[in-house]
Amino acid sequence: MTDQIEMAELHGQPVIKLQTPDGAVALISLFGAQVLSWTPAGGEDRLYLSPKAVFDGETAIRGGVPVCFPQFGELGTLPKHGFARKQRWEVTNTRPGKDFTLVTLRLVDNEETRALWPHAFAAEMSIAIGAGRLDIEFEVENTGDTPFSFTAALHTYLKVKEVEAVRIEGLRGLEYRDCVDGNTPKLEMNTSVIIEEKVDRIYHGMPPALLVHEDHRTLGIHAENCPDVVIWNPWEHKCANLADMPADGFRHMLCVEAAVVRQPVELAAGESWWGRQSLVAM
Ligand code: TA6
């Protein structure tokens, strides 16, 4: 490990801390390969981590960037959002650069994953910070000799000052599935999407860039190879039913998730797939 990359603990769980020479910092939990916090140089943390998140090495951590794999949500027979967020990943590579710092974590099938999903795979999360950006690349390889398919998401909890003041730009013209209205297909007509109630939508067709505006700052979101984007805020009632969220937590978070949901990824033996999400602080 170096000055830019060190092992640390957060609430008793192992995390890897990345820093860049210009002062950006990120914390990544080995449990779930989950980015828990990202503070661009000279800025504030841009990710929401619930103050009531559970760090017991078994429960999914509420906040940051959980990875949903090999199933998004309840669209299949696996536990919700699959198992990757509840597995311990191994650090396989670290790279401190002059203006970036990178770590790669790896998860391969094991007894527990095979009991749920009988496939041989190798998954890698590469997380890099620097120049006002957080880049997360997720790669999956079929290491077995039979094909499999999966859905996935980088379930990013953005930290916002006041969710009702947020404007999301870039979704206009996209079809979406409205999960709070019986999964009805709809068309986004608004140039700026605002959040004033429970929202759970799967938009089809990730735009080249999404902008999340707040009064005092903007975040750009760019995804590659992730054809869907999920927007989620539980709002007051659902939030009250989440034991690991404070009652007013919904006001300070907004999930914008690069995802592959409508059309599952099909991988033949030996094939691999990757998807990437970049957040750019502005
Ligand atoms: O991505 C949105 C979603 O699928 C919602 O339906 C919501 O339940 C959320 O994920 C959180 O899921 P979790 O299992 O982490 O409570």
CSV table of C-alpha atoms and ligand atoms in Angstrom, one decimal, residues 60 62 66 68 72-74 80-81 85 155 157 179 200 230-232 238 242 244 255 257, ligand 1:
chain,number,residue,atom,x,y,z
A,60,ALA,CA,-26.3,-4.9,2.5
A,62,ARG,CA,-27.5,1.3,2.7
A,66,PRO,CA,-24.0,-1.1,-4.1
A,68,CYS,CA,-26.6,-5.3,-8.1
A,72,PHE,CA,-31.5,-6.3,-10.6
A,73,GLY,CA,-34.3,-5.9,-8.1
A,74,GLU,CA,-36.8,-8.7,-7.9
A,80,LYS,CA,-33.4,-8.9,-4.3
A,81,HIS,CA,-30.5,-7.2,-6.2
A,85,ARG,CA,-23.4,-6.7,-2.6
A,155,HIS,CA,-27.1,1.5,-7.5
A,157,TYR,CA,-26.9,6.9,-3.8
A,179,CYS,CA,-42.6,0.9,-10.8
A,200,ASP,CA,-39.0,4.3,-8.8
A,230,VAL,CA,-32.9,3.8,-12.7
A,231,ILE,CA,-34.2,6.7,-10.7
A,232,TRP,CA,-35.3,6.0,-7.1
A,238,LYS,CA,-41.3,3.8,2.4
A,242,LEU,CA,-36.5,1.0,6.0
A,244,ASP,CA,-31.5,1.4,8.1
A,255,CYS,CA,-30.5,7.1,-6.5
A,257,GLU,CA,-28.3,4.0,-11.3
B,1,TA6,O1,-33.3,0.6,-7.6
B,1,TA6,C1,-34.5,0.9,-7.0
B,1,TA6,C2,-34.9,-0.3,-6.2
B,1,TA6,O2,-35.0,-1.5,-6.9
B,1,TA6,C3,-36.2,0.1,-5.5
B,1,TA6,O3,-37.3,-0.6,-5.9
B,1,TA6,C4,-35.9,0.0,-4.0
B,1,TA6,O4,-36.6,-1.0,-3.3
B,1,TA6,C5,-34.4,0.0,-4.0
B,1,TA6,O5,-33.9,-0.6,-5.1
B,1,TA6,C6,-33.6,-0.5,-2.7
B,1,TA6,O6,-33.6,-1.8,-2.6
B,1,TA6,P1,-32.9,-2.5,-1.3
B,1,TA6,O7,-33.0,-4.0,-1.4
B,1,TA6,O8,-31.5,-2.0,-1.2
B,1,TA6,O9,-33.7,-1.9,-0.1
